[in-house]
Amino acid sequence: MKPESESIRIQAEQSSHREHSVPVYLTSSFTFEDAEQMRAAFADETEDNIYSRFSNPNCQEFTDKMCALEGAEAGYATASGMSAVFASFMALLKSGDHLLSARSIFGSTHTIISKFLPKWGITYSYADPNKPEEWEKLIKPNTRMIFVETPSNPGLDIIDLDWLGKLAKKHKIILNVDNCFATPVLQLPIHYGADLVTHSATKYLDGQGRVLGGVIVGKKELIKEIYTFCRSTGPALSPFNAWVLSKSLETLSLRMEKHSDNARLLAERLQKHKELDWLRYPFLPSHPQYAIAKAQMKLGGGVLTFQLKGGIERGRKFLNALKMASLTANLGDTRTIATHPASTTHAKLTEEERILSGITPGLVRISVGLENIEDIAQDIEQAIDFSK
């Protein structure tokens, strides 16, 4: 079957009740018929469920679907996107290791890398996504992992995964790609050499702003280490959230096509607006990495960004002027969402850190929803004009 079919047809084993929709396995633990079966499970001689912190049928179904979509060997589902990112670092990095990361990353990921990893003796370097010629110079003998987001949050920087996959392979470094914005519907990092792919399932994988979740998929031997770390430290995805996310994957392909269509139409409509210094969308020819985006992405995704003239205060006025779009920290929802990173998601960074990460004072991120495109465009346009 094709991956989109597998995302619909993969299910947990049917019970004696012969249900068509998989039930929610709301249980903290699982029972055994005898002492030998229990012993074998704890000795990892079988794949029997023991405790929902370790595994659960709903979590496994969601993970199996994500592995099919991403083309991965194995995976593990976590309680949130940030727990997935953190687990992918802590399970595989040790004191004395070096992490090379793209400079353009989500604010909370930057906090983990810059404030917490050094506490455990893990050093890091940031590379400019717009200067690939400098990346190899930043690789050290102790570089263990390369981490990137593409497209990045919120600047929409695009990194050439084919080039990066070859660079990581050349130096025998783990390549860890956050594929949250594109999803496996639009982009397959493993195809280009990624060893791990991380997701905030809270975003497009759910798609309706209902639950938190995260997932890591990739090479079996790496996922085994991540599973061992998570089994003991406890960032497990709840069975109910896993059930919701598994159901959501059944419509992911359709939703991503509509998100992308709406975002492209909005970007084309706004790109020459006189109150914008610039607008960025991966599938607009004006995007600096347009050719790369077209080569490695099926469509441009559902997020666009633009720079309002007038800085931080203009950004706040724009948010206040919106009539339909939601003001919230999430993205990837059926509903259109607007955020102003300089005053919200990246507010705890210093001004210098924000500028280095591409977060300019008037930058606005629009997560384009599934509403009628005319309603979306009219709301954004009137808010731009009103905020003058």
XYZ file of C-alpha atoms in Angstrom:
388
model
C 0.000 0.000 0.000
C 0.966 3.626 -0.484
C 1.891 5.539 2.717
C -1.331 7.574 2.690
C -3.316 4.321 2.556
C -1.246 2.832 5.387
C -1.947 5.915 7.511
C -5.629 4.970 7.255
C -5.503 1.165 7.331
C -2.833 0.450 9.983
C -4.615 -0.410 13.216
C -3.991 -2.058 16.562
C -4.999 -5.723 16.733
C -8.751 -6.165 16.693
C -10.304 -7.440 19.913
C -12.915 -10.182 20.288
C -15.572 -7.489 19.872
C -14.524 -7.010 16.197
C -14.615 -3.224 16.384
C -13.996 -1.212 13.211
C -12.627 1.820 15.074
C -9.834 0.999 17.506
C -10.818 1.481 21.170
C -8.924 3.745 23.544
C -6.732 1.632 25.817
C -7.049 3.774 28.945
C -5.015 1.586 31.237
C -1.879 2.251 33.228
C -0.722 -1.381 33.116
C -1.308 -4.749 31.452
C -1.811 -8.186 32.992
C -0.142 -11.564 32.380
C -1.477 -15.085 32.371
C 1.393 -16.495 34.430
C 4.779 -15.724 35.963
C 6.727 -16.967 32.934
C 4.885 -14.673 30.520
C 5.546 -11.761 32.881
C 9.226 -12.693 33.227
C 9.685 -12.895 29.451
C 8.052 -9.493 28.948
C 10.318 -7.791 31.478
C 13.343 -9.538 29.951
C 12.442 -7.995 26.559
C 12.061 -11.478 25.091
C 8.562 -10.574 23.882
C 6.852 -7.382 22.755
C 4.026 -7.712 25.266
C 2.769 -4.479 26.794
C 3.775 -4.023 30.413
C 3.036 -0.454 31.453
C 1.721 2.507 29.445
C 4.849 4.512 30.244
C 6.693 1.891 28.175
C 4.175 1.065 25.446
C 0.457 1.055 24.719
C -1.557 -0.212 21.722
C -2.818 3.282 20.864
C 0.678 4.780 21.023
C 2.082 1.945 18.943
C -0.615 2.357 16.280
C 0.158 6.079 15.983
C 3.898 5.383 15.817
C 3.469 2.638 13.218
C 1.499 5.023 11.008
C 4.182 7.697 11.333
C 6.894 5.183 10.433
C 4.937 4.230 7.316
C 4.484 7.869 6.312
C 8.127 8.856 6.922
C 9.653 5.625 5.608
C 11.295 4.930 8.972
C 12.392 1.692 10.589
C 11.081 2.440 14.091
C 9.698 5.177 16.287
C 8.586 6.306 19.722
C 5.733 8.674 20.632
C 6.146 11.297 23.361
C 3.964 13.651 25.374
C 4.842 16.767 23.356
C 6.992 17.985 20.502
C 9.565 19.460 22.860
C 9.869 16.175 24.764
C 10.576 14.496 21.426
C 13.330 17.013 20.628
C 14.779 16.752 24.146
C 14.731 12.946 24.116
C 16.443 12.845 20.719
C 19.268 14.927 22.221
C 19.639 13.373 25.666
C 19.411 9.731 24.587
C 22.193 10.093 22.038
C 24.487 12.874 23.321
C 26.841 12.635 26.271
C 29.192 14.938 28.137
C 31.995 15.982 25.806
C 29.886 15.721 22.637
C 29.262 18.629 20.276
C 25.951 19.476 18.569
C 25.831 21.447 15.324
C 22.473 23.134 14.814
C 20.959 25.458 12.273
C 20.646 28.933 13.771
C 17.005 29.253 12.714
C 15.090 27.064 15.169
C 12.092 27.275 17.483
C 12.618 29.349 20.640
C 12.188 26.459 23.104
C 14.632 24.312 21.130
C 17.125 27.177 21.279
C 16.641 27.280 25.059
C 17.406 23.554 25.401
C 20.500 23.816 23.226
C 21.937 27.023 24.671
C 20.924 26.843 28.350
C 20.471 23.204 29.299
C 22.793 21.077 27.150
C 25.876 22.962 28.404
C 24.912 21.985 31.988
C 25.586 18.380 30.996
C 28.837 19.165 29.236
C 27.393 19.145 25.708
C 28.670 22.011 23.577
C 27.029 23.461 20.497
C 27.600 25.654 17.457
C 25.056 27.453 15.321
C 25.306 27.463 11.533
C 23.700 29.995 9.224
C 21.160 28.249 6.964
C 21.908 30.802 4.270
C 25.640 30.026 4.271
C 25.993 26.264 3.664
C 29.639 26.729 2.686
C 30.441 27.446 6.366
C 28.852 24.332 7.881
C 31.688 21.884 7.319
C 34.134 24.264 9.022
C 32.001 24.076 12.196
C 32.194 20.283 12.416
C 34.565 19.129 15.173
C 36.068 15.716 15.978
C 33.487 15.381 18.781
C 30.465 16.480 16.719
C 27.891 13.764 17.301
C 24.705 15.252 15.822
C 23.423 17.832 13.335
C 19.976 19.252 14.082
C 17.850 21.318 11.692
C 14.310 22.500 11.080
C 13.255 22.869 7.472
C 11.192 24.899 6.874
C 12.290 26.611 10.069
C 10.000 28.072 12.721
C 9.148 30.882 12.224
C 11.547 32.247 9.576
C 10.816 29.578 6.925
C 14.473 29.023 6.085
C 14.893 26.010 3.805
C 17.907 23.727 4.160
C 19.059 21.524 1.297
C 18.512 18.043 2.760
C 20.295 16.250 -0.072
C 23.458 18.283 0.550
C 23.133 18.021 4.329
C 22.515 14.274 4.247
C 25.719 13.767 2.276
C 27.648 16.035 4.659
C 26.438 14.100 7.717
C 27.242 10.760 6.088
C 30.722 11.967 5.108
C 31.540 12.786 8.737
C 29.507 9.896 10.253
C 27.282 12.277 12.209
C 23.647 11.667 13.208
C 21.334 13.893 11.165
C 18.218 14.882 13.135
C 15.543 16.768 11.157
C 12.508 18.493 12.645
C 9.852 17.910 9.957
C 6.999 19.609 11.802
C 6.162 22.303 9.235
C 6.280 20.090 6.145
C 4.997 16.798 7.598
C 5.749 13.553 5.749
C 3.036 14.464 3.236
C 5.193 17.258 1.804
C 8.765 16.167 2.629
C 10.663 12.974 3.463
C 13.977 13.749 5.235
C 14.914 10.069 5.553
C 14.948 9.855 1.754
C 17.806 12.395 1.821
C 19.827 10.708 4.555
C 18.271 11.816 7.847
C 18.821 9.336 10.667
C 16.063 10.766 12.857
C 12.923 12.786 12.173
C 11.177 14.612 15.016
C 7.682 16.091 15.124
C 5.471 18.155 17.327
C 2.339 16.108 16.717
C 0.440 18.948 18.381
C 0.640 20.852 15.093
C -0.382 19.475 11.683
C -0.431 15.816 12.717
C -3.391 16.573 14.982
C -4.513 19.495 12.863
C -7.358 20.678 15.059
C -5.632 22.121 18.127
C -6.914 19.423 20.485
C -4.036 17.490 22.034
C -0.324 17.627 22.770
C 2.001 15.011 21.362
C 5.377 14.320 19.826
C 7.042 11.539 17.885
C 10.558 10.492 16.868
C 11.128 8.075 13.987
C 14.268 6.845 12.282
C 16.943 4.171 12.383
C 16.082 1.218 14.578
C 19.301 1.267 16.592
C 18.909 4.958 17.430
C 15.232 4.628 18.329
C 16.151 1.757 20.668
C 18.400 4.122 22.642
C 15.693 6.796 22.667
C 13.119 4.248 23.863
C 15.426 3.129 26.686
C 15.852 6.753 27.768
C 12.134 7.549 27.582
C 11.046 4.316 29.262
C 12.899 5.381 32.411
C 12.404 9.155 32.288
C 8.712 9.078 31.451
C 7.798 11.481 28.603
C 5.163 9.032 27.340
C 2.255 9.991 25.105
C -1.132 9.357 26.713
C -3.285 6.619 25.122
C -6.155 9.041 24.532
C -3.943 11.598 22.784
C -2.411 8.801 20.713
C -5.906 7.658 19.681
C -6.799 11.207 18.603
C -3.540 11.614 16.683
C -3.875 8.269 14.942
C -7.345 9.253 13.735
C -5.989 12.635 12.613
C -3.384 11.001 10.380
C -6.204 9.554 8.291
C -6.932 13.050 6.928
C -3.397 14.494 7.011
C -2.781 14.262 3.267
C -6.022 16.044 2.385
C -5.499 18.726 5.000
C -1.922 19.506 3.975
C -2.963 19.974 0.364
C -5.666 22.478 1.382
C -3.406 24.285 3.888
C -0.777 24.623 1.157
C -3.244 25.855 -1.457
C -4.669 28.495 0.883
C -1.228 29.642 2.025
C 0.058 29.958 -1.535
C -2.970 31.996 -2.610
C -2.651 34.272 0.412
C 1.077 34.746 -0.176
C 0.529 35.638 -3.826
C -2.140 38.159 -2.817
C -0.066 39.849 -0.101
C 3.445 39.754 -1.584
C 3.268 43.262 -3.062
C 1.351 44.925 -0.227
C 2.793 48.410 0.331
C 2.781 48.014 4.147
C 5.054 44.954 4.065
C 8.831 45.157 3.804
C 8.871 41.563 2.584
C 6.886 38.333 2.566
C 8.285 34.806 2.624
C 6.661 31.573 1.483
C 8.620 28.493 0.300
C 6.809 28.154 -3.032
C 7.078 31.810 -4.046
C 9.943 32.512 -6.508
C 10.958 35.405 -4.225
C 11.943 32.981 -1.433
C 15.775 32.798 -1.180
C 15.711 28.985 -1.216
C 12.805 28.608 -3.657
C 14.687 26.164 -5.886
C 15.562 23.928 -2.934
C 11.992 24.006 -1.629
C 10.640 23.007 -5.031
C 13.158 20.163 -5.258
C 12.496 18.558 -1.868
C 8.910 19.546 -1.001
C 5.702 18.438 -2.703
C 3.926 21.718 -1.801
C 4.875 24.860 0.126
C 3.085 24.122 3.394
C 0.602 26.132 5.399
C 2.790 28.831 6.976
C 3.905 32.203 5.631
C 5.706 35.098 7.282
C 5.962 38.787 6.548
C 7.663 41.870 7.926
C 5.323 44.729 8.852
C 6.654 48.242 8.582
C 6.723 49.802 12.040
C 8.410 47.185 14.263
C 7.150 45.592 17.480
C 4.366 48.078 18.161
C 2.998 47.650 14.637
C 3.021 43.888 15.165
C 0.938 44.236 18.337
C -1.538 46.527 16.576
C -1.875 44.027 13.757
C -2.798 41.229 16.177
C -5.349 43.431 17.910
C -6.956 44.346 14.578
C -7.675 40.771 13.492
C -11.357 39.825 13.493
C -11.348 36.153 12.478
C -7.827 34.751 12.860
C -6.971 33.307 16.267
C -4.238 34.638 18.557
C -2.628 31.568 20.065
C 0.757 29.875 20.404
C -0.222 26.898 18.272
C -0.037 26.380 14.501
C -1.194 23.780 12.007
C -4.828 24.161 13.068
C -7.914 24.072 10.865
C -8.320 27.699 11.969
C -6.014 30.465 10.768
C -3.613 31.635 13.493
C -1.452 34.758 13.713
C 1.534 35.255 16.010
C 4.097 37.995 16.520
C 7.248 36.088 17.590
C 9.254 39.094 18.846
C 6.690 39.767 21.574
C 5.578 36.183 22.241
C 7.326 32.896 21.312
C 10.807 34.445 21.083
C 10.361 37.237 23.640
C 12.742 35.597 26.155
C 15.628 35.732 23.691
C 17.832 38.772 23.703
C 17.408 41.198 20.823
C 20.731 39.993 19.410
C 19.620 36.349 19.640
C 16.341 37.168 17.909
C 18.069 38.962 15.043
C 20.550 36.090 14.615
C 17.590 33.698 14.479
C 15.868 35.831 11.853
C 13.243 37.209 14.237
C 12.887 40.847 13.202
C 10.711 43.255 15.255
C 7.826 43.366 12.776
C 7.843 39.692 11.798
C 4.397 38.078 11.753
C 3.779 34.346 11.285
C 0.507 33.254 9.741
C -0.552 29.615 10.041
C -3.096 29.520 7.251
C -6.165 27.459 8.086
C -8.854 25.720 6.102
C -11.393 28.538 6.024
C -12.466 30.056 2.722
C -9.452 31.857 1.265
C -11.438 35.083 0.720
C -12.344 35.244 4.411
C -8.721 34.627 5.407
C -7.298 37.202 3.006
C -9.813 39.900 3.870
C -9.109 39.531 7.594
C -5.322 39.730 7.158
C -5.539 42.673 4.743
C -7.842 44.741 6.927
C -5.610 44.119 9.962
C -2.522 45.246 8.025
C -4.286 48.438 6.925
C -5.838 49.115 10.362
C -2.472 48.775 12.131
C -0.883 51.698 10.229
